[in-house]
mmCIF file of C-alpha atoms in Angstrom:
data_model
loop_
_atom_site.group_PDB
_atom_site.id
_atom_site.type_symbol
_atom_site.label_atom_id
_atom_site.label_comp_id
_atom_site.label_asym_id
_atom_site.label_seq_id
_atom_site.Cartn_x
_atom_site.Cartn_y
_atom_site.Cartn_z
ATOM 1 C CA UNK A 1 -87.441 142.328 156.520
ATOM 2 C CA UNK A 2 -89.484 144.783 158.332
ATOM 3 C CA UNK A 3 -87.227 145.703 161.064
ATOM 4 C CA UNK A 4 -84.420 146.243 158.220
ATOM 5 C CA UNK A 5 -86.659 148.232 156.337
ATOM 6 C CA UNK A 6 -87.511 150.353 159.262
ATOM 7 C CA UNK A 7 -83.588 150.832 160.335
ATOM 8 C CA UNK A 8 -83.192 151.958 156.738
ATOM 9 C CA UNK A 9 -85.585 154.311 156.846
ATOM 10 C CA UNK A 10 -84.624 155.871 160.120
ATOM 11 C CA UNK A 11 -81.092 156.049 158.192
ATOM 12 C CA UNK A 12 -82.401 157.952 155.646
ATOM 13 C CA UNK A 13 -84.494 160.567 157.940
ATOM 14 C CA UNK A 14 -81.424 160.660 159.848
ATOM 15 C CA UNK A 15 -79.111 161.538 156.588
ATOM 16 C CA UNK A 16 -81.960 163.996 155.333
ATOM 17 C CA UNK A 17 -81.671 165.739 158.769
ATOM 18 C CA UNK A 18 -77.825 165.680 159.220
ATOM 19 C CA UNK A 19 -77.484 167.178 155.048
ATOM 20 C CA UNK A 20 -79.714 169.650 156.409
ATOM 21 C CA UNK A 21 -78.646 170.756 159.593
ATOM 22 C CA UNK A 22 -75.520 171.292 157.817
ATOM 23 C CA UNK A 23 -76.774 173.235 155.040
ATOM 24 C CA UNK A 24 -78.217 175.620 157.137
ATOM 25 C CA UNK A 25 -75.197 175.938 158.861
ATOM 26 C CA UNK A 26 -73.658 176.260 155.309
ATOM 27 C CA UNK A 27 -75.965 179.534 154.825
ATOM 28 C CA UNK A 28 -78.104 178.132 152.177
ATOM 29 C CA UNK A 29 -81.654 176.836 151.329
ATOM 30 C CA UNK A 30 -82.047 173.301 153.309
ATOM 31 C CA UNK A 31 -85.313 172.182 151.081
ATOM 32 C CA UNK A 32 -83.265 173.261 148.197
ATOM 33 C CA UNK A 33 -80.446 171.595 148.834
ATOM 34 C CA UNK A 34 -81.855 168.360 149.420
ATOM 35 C CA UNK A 35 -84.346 168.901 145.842
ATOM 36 C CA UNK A 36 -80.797 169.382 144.687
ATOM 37 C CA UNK A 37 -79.687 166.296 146.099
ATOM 38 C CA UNK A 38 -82.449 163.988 145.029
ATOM 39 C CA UNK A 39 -82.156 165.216 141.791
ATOM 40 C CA UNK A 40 -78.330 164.382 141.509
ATOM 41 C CA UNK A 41 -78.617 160.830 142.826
ATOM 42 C CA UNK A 42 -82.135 159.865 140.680
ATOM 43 C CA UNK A 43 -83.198 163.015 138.651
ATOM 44 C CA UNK A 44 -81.993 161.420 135.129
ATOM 45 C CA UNK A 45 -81.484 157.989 133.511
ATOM 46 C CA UNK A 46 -77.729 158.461 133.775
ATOM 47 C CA UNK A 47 -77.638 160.132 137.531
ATOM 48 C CA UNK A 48 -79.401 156.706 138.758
ATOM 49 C CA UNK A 49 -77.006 154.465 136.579
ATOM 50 C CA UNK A 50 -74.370 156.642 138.754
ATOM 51 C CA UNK A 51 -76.011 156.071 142.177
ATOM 52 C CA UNK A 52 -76.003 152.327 140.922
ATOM 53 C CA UNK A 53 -72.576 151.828 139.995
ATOM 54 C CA UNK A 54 -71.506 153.429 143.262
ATOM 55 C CA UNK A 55 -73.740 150.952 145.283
ATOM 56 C CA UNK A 56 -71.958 147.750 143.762
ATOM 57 C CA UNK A 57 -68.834 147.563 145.115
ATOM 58 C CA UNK A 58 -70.127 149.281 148.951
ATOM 59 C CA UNK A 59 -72.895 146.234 148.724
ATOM 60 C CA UNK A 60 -70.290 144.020 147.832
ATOM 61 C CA UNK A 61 -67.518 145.104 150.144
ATOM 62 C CA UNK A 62 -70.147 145.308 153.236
ATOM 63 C CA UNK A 63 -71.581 142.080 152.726
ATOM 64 C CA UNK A 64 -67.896 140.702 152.788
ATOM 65 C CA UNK A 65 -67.285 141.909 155.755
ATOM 66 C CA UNK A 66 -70.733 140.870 157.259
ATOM 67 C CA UNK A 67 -69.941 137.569 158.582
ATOM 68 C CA UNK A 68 -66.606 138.666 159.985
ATOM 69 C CA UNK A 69 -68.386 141.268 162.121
ATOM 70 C CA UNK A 70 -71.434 139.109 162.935
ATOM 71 C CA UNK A 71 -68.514 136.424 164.195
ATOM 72 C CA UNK A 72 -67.284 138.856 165.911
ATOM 73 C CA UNK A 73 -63.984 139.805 164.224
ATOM 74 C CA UNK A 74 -63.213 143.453 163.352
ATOM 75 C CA UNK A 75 -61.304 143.696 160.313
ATOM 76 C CA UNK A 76 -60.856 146.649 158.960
ATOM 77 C CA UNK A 77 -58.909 145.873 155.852
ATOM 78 C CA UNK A 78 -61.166 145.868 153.016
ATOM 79 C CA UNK A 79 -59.051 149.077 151.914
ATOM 80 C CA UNK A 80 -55.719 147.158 151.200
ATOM 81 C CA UNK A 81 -57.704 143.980 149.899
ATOM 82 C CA UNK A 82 -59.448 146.131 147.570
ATOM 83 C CA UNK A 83 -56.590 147.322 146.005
ATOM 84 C CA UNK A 84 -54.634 143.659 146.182
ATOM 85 C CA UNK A 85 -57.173 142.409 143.976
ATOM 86 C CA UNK A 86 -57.652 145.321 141.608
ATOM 87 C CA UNK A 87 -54.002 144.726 140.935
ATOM 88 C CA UNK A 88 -53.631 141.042 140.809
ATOM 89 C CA UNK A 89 -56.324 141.310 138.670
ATOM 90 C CA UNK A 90 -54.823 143.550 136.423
ATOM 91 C CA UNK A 91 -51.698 141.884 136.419
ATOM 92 C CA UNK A 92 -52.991 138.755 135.484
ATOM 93 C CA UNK A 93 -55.059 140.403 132.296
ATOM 94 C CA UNK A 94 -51.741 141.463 131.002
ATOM 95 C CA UNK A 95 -49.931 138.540 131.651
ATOM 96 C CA UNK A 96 -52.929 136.514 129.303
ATOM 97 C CA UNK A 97 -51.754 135.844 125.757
ATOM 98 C CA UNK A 98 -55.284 135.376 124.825
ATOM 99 C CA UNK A 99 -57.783 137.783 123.437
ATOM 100 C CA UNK A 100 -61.147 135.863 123.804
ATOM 101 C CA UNK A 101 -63.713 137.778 126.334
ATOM 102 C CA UNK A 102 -64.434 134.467 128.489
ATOM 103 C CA UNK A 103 -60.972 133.844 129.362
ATOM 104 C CA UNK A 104 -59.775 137.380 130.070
ATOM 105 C CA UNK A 105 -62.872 138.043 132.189
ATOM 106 C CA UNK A 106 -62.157 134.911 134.280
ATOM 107 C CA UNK A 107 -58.596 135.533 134.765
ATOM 108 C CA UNK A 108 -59.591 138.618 135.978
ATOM 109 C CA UNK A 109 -62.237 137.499 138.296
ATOM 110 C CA UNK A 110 -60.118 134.668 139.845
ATOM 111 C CA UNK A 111 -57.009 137.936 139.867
ATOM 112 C CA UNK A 112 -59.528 139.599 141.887
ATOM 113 C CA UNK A 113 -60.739 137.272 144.368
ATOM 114 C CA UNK A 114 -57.304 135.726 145.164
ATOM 115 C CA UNK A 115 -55.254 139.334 145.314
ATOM 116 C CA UNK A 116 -58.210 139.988 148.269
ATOM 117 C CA UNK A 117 -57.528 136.472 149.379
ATOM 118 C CA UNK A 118 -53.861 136.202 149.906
ATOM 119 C CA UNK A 119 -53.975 140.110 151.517
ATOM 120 C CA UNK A 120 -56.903 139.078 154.171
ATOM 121 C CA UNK A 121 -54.894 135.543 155.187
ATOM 122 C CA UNK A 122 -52.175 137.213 156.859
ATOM 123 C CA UNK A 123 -54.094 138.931 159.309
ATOM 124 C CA UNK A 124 -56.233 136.385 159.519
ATOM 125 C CA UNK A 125 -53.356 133.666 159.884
ATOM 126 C CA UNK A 126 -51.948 136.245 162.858
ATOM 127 C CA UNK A 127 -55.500 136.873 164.517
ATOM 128 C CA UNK A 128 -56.013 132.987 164.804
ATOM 129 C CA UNK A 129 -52.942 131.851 166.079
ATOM 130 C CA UNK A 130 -51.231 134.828 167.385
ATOM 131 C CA UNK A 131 -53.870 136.776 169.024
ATOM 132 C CA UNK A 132 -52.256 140.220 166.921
ATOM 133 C CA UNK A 133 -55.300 142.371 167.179
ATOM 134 C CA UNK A 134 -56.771 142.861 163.524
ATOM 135 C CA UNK A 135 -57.510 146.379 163.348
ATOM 136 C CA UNK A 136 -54.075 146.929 163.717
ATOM 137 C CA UNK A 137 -52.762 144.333 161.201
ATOM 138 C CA UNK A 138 -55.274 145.525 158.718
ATOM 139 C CA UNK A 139 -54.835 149.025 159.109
ATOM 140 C CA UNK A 140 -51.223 149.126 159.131
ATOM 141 C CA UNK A 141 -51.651 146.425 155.867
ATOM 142 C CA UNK A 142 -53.617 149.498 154.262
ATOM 143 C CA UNK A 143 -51.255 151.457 154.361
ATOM 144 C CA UNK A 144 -48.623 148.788 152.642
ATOM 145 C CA UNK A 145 -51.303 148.071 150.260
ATOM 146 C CA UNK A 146 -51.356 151.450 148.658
ATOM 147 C CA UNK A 147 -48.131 152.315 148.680
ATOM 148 C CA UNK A 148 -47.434 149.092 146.812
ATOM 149 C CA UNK A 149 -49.777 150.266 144.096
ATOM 150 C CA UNK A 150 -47.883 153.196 143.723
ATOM 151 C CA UNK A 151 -44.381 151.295 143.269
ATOM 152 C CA UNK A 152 -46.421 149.280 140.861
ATOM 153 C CA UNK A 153 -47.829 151.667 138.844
ATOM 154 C CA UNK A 154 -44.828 153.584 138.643
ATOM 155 C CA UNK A 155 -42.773 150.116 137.620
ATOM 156 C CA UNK A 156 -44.061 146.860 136.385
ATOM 157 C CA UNK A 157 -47.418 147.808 135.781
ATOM 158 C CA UNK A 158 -46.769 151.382 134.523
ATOM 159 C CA UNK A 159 -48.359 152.420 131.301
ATOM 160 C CA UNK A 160 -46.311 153.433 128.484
ATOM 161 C CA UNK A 161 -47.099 156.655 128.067
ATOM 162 C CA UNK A 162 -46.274 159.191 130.298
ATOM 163 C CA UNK A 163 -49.488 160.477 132.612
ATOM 164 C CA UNK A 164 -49.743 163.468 134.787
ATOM 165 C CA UNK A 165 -50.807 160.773 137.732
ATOM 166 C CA UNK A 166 -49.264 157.131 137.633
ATOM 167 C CA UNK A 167 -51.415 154.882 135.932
ATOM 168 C CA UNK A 168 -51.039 151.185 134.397
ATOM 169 C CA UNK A 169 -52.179 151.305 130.559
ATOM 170 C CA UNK A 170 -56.009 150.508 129.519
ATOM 171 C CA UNK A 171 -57.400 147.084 129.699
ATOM 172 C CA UNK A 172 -57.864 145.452 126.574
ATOM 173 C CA UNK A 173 -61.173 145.900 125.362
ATOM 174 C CA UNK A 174 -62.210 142.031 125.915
ATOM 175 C CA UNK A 175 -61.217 142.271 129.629
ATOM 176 C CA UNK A 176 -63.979 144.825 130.466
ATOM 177 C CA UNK A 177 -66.908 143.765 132.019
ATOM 178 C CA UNK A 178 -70.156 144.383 129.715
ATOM 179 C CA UNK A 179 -72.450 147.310 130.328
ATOM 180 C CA UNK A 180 -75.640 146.344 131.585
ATOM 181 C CA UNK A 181 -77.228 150.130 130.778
ATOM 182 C CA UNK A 182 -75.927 151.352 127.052
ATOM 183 C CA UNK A 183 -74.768 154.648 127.740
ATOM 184 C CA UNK A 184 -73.748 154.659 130.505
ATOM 185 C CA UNK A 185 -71.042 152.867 132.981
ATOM 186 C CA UNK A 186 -73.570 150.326 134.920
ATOM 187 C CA UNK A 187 -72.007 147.054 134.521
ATOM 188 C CA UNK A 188 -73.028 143.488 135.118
ATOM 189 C CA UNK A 189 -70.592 143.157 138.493
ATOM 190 C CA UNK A 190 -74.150 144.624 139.815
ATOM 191 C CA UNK A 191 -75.171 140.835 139.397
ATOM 192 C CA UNK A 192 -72.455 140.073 142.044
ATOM 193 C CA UNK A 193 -74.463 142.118 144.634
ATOM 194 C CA UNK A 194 -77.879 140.213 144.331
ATOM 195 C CA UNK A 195 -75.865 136.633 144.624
ATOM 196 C CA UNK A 196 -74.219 137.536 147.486
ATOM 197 C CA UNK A 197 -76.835 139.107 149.169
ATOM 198 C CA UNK A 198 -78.840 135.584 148.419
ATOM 199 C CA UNK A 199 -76.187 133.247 149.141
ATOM 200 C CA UNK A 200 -75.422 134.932 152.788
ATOM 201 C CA UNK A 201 -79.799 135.264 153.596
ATOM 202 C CA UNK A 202 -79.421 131.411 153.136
ATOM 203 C CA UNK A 203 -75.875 130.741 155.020
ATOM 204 C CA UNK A 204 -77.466 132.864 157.856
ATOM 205 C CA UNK A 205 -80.223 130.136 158.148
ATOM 206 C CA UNK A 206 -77.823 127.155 157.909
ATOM 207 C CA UNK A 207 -76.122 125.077 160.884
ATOM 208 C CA UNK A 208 -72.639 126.717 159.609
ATOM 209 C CA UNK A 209 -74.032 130.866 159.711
ATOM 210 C CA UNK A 210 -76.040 129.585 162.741
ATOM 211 C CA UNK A 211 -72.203 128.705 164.246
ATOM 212 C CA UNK A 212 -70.625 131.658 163.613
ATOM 213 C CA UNK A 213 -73.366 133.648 164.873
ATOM 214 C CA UNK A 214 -72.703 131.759 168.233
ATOM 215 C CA UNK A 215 -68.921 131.993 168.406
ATOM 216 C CA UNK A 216 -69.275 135.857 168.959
ATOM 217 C CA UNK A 217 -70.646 135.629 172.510
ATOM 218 C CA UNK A 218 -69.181 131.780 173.351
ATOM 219 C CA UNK A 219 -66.324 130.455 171.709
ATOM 220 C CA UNK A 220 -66.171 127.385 173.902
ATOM 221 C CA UNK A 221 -69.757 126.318 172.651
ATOM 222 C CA UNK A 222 -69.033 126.679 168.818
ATOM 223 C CA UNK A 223 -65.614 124.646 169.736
ATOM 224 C CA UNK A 224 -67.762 122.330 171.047
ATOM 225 C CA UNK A 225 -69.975 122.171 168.320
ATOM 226 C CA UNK A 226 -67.310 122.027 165.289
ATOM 227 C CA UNK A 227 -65.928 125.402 164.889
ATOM 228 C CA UNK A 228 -62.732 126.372 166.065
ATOM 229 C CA UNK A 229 -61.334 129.821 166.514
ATOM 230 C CA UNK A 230 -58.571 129.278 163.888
ATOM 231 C CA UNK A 231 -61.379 128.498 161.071
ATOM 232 C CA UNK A 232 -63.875 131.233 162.135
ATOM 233 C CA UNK A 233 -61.423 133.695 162.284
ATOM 234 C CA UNK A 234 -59.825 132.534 158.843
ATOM 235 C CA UNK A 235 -62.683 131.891 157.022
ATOM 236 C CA UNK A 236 -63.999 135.085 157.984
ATOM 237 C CA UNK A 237 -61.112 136.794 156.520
ATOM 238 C CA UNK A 238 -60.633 134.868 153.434
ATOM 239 C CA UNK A 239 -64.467 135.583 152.801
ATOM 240 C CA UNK A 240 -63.912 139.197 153.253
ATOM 241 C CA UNK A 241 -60.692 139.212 151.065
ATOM 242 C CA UNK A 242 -62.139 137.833 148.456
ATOM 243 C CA UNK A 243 -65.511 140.044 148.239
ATOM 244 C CA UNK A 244 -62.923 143.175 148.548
ATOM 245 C CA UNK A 245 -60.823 141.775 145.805
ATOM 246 C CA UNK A 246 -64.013 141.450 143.577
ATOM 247 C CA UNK A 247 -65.068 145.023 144.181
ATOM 248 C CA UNK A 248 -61.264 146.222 143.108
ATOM 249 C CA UNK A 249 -61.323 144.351 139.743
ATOM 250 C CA UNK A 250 -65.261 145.426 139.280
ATOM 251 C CA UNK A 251 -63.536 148.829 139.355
ATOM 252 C CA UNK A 252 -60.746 148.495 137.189
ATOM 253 C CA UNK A 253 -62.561 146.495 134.656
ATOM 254 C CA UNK A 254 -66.036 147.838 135.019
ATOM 255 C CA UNK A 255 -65.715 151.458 135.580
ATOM 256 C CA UNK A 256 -62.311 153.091 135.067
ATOM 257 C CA UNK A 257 -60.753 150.396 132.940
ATOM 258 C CA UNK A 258 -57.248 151.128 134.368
ATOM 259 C CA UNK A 259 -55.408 150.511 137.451
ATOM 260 C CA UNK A 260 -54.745 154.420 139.060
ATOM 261 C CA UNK A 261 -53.520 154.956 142.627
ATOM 262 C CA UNK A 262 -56.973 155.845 144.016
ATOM 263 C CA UNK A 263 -58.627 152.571 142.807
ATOM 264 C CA UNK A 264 -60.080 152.207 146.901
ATOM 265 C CA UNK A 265 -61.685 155.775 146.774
ATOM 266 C CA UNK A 266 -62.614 155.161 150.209
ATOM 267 C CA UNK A 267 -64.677 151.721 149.395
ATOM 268 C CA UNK A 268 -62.940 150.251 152.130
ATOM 269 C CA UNK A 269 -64.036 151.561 154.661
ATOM 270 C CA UNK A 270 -67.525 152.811 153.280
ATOM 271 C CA UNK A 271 -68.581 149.611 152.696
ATOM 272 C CA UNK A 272 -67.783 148.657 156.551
ATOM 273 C CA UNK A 273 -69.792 151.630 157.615
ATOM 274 C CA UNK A 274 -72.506 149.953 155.035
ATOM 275 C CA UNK A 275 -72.352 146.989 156.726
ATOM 276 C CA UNK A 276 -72.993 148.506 160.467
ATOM 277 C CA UNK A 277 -75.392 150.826 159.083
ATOM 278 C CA UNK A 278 -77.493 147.979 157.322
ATOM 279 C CA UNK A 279 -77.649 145.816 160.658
ATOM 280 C CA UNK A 280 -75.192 143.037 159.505
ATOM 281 C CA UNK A 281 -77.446 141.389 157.364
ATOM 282 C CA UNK A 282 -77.761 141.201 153.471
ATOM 283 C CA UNK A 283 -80.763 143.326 152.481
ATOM 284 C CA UNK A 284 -80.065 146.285 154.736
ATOM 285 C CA UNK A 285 -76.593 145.895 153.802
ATOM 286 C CA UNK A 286 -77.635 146.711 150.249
ATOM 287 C CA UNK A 287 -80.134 149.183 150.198
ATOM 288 C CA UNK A 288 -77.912 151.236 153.054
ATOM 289 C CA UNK A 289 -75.392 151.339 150.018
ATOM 290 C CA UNK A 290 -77.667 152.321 147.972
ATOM 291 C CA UNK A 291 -78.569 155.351 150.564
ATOM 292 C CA UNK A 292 -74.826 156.159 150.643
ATOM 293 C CA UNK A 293 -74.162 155.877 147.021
ATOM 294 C CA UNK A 294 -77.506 158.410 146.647
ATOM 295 C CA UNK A 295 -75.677 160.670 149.460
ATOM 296 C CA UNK A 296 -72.188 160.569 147.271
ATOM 297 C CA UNK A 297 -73.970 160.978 143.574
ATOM 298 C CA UNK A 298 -76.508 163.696 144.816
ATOM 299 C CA UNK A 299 -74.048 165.635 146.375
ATOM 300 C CA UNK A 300 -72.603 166.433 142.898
ATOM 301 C CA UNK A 301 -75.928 167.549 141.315
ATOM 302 C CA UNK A 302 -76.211 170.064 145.158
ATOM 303 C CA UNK A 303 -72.913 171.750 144.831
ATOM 304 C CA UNK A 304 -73.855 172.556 140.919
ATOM 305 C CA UNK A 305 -77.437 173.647 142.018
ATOM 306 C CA UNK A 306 -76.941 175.388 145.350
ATOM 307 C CA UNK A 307 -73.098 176.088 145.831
ATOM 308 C CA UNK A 308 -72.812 174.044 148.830
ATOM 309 C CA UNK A 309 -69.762 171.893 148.665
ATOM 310 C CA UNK A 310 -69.748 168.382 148.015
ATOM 311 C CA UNK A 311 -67.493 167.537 150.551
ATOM 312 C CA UNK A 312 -70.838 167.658 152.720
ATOM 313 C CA UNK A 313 -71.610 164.188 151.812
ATOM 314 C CA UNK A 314 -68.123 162.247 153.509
ATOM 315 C CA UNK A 315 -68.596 164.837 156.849
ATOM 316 C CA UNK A 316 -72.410 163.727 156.881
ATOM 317 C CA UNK A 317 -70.822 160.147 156.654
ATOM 318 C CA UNK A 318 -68.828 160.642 159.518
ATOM 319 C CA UNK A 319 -71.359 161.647 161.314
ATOM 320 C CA UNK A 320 -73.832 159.493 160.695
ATOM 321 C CA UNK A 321 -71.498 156.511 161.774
ATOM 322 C CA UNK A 322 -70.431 157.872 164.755
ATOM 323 C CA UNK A 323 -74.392 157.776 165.372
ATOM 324 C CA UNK A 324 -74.337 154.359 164.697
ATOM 325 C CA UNK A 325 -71.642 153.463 167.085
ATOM 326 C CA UNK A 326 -73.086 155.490 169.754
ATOM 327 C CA UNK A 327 -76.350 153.592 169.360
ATOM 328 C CA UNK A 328 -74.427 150.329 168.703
ATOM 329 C CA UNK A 329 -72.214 151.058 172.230
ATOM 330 C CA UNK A 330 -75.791 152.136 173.952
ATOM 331 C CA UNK A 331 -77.737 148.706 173.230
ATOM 332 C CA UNK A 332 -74.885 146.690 174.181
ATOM 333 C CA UNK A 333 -74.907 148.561 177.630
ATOM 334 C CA UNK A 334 -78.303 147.673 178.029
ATOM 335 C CA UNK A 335 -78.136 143.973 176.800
#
């Protein structure tokens, strides 16, 4: 817990330094900027319940992809799986006769998790047994993915009335997931992120996370042991899928309470970058999305108090991660 602690930390002087360097570059008041920034990620009640409900799904999509990447497979898909189960999910809530809260929130659950499901087993179905390489297969499914929403939203799932951007028609009220703050759009999907992050600190401790740990660097030995290539690299996916899926209908029932084309909002891949930033395991997987929600939120509240553009926050994300990877690409060297 200390070393995680101490990576996150480092992430965070790092982020301060990066928002600042570029600031100054910007022409305007580092020490301000980053006041400004603090204030717009935990100034106010509401600004934190922001920063919060940004977190979920990143925590959630990066600790899906967690065990993939500890096992050693790079799947980048968490875009197009997202968006599979935000509109499964969505699908399936309309398709529900019923009215009562319990049933529409499961349907939409199990919508969720099995849209995310069904779009990570192809990839993983082709990585297992045809040796396709999966960041092609699940970039290329990305693309699929959204375009599909848009045929979707623009046919069966279009809304009624006419919108200036395609958009299915609001959930029914039942359907929504609760708020957990009044007042604000905090939701209990935030419970998602503290069971997951629990349930994978315990598989990582088991014979099976133990396993998959090992097949990264020595298939032949897991084989040996009891786990094949076909069901790492399945599993793996299907785990991912379905965390992805769960983030998509968190969104679309917790927060926006429609299907609309952006519904990813670049989760995917943030919550990968999550993930590597937070040292592939569960707690600095969640409090680096908590540092990258902060980044996304306070960048608001520093554009409306300095002028400087929000747009700082996704460059400083790029740049951040392409620290990462240079560090990441530096240790292996030297292992």
């Amino acid at each position: 817990m200390a070393t995680e602690l101490a990576r996150i930390l480092l992430g965070a002087a790092v982020l301060a330094a990066v928002v600042a360097a570029l600031v100054w570059l910007a022409g305007a008041n580092p020490l301000a900027a980053l006041r400004a920034l603090v204030h717009g990620a935990f100034g106010e009640r509401y600004l934190l319940a922001e920063t919060l409900v940004t977190a979920v799904p990143l925590a959630i999509v990066g600790l899906g992809v967690m065990p993939a990447l500890r096992t050693g497979v790079f799947t980048i898909g968490s875009q197009g799986q997202l968006i599979a189960g935000a509109a499964l999910s969505t699908a399936f809530v309309f398709s529900v006769p019923a009215d009562e809260p319990v049933v529409l929130l499961t349907v939409g659950f199990m919508g969720g998790v099995l849209g995310g499901m069904l779009y990570a087993l192809l990839p993983g179905l082709l990585r297992a047994y045809v040796q396709v390489n999966e960041i092609l297969s699940t970039l290329l499914l990305n693309y699929i993915a959204g375009f599909a929403l848009i045929w979707l939203l623009k046919g069966p799932l279009a809304a009624a009335a006419q919108t200036a951007t395609p958009r299915s028609a609001p959930l029914p009220e039942t359907s929504l997931v609760p708020s957990l703050l009044e007042g604000t759009r905090l939701h209990w999907g935030a419970a998602f992120v503290v069971l997951l992050a629990a349930g994978l600190m315990v598989w990582m401790r088991t014979r099976s996370g133990l396993l998959y740990r090992v097949f990264a660097s020595n298939e032949g030995l897991a084989a040996r042991l009891g786990l094949s290539r076909p069901r790492a690299v399945v599993t793996s996916f299907l785990f991912a899928g379905a965390t992805a899926g769960l983030a998509g209908w968190l969104q679309v029932a917790g927060v926006a309470h429609t299907l609309y084309p952006s519904v990813d909002g670049g989760l995917g891949f943030g919550g990968i970058l999550v993930a590597v930033l937070g040292g592939l395991r569960p707690l600095g997987i969640v409090l680096a999305s908590l540092m990258f929600a902060a980044l996304t939120t306070g960048a608001q509240g520093m554009q409306m108090g300095t002028s400087v553009p929000a747009a700082i926050a996704v460059v400083t994300q790029g740049l951040v991660l392409l620290i990462v990877a240079i560090g990441l690409q530096r240790k292996k060297r030297t292992a």
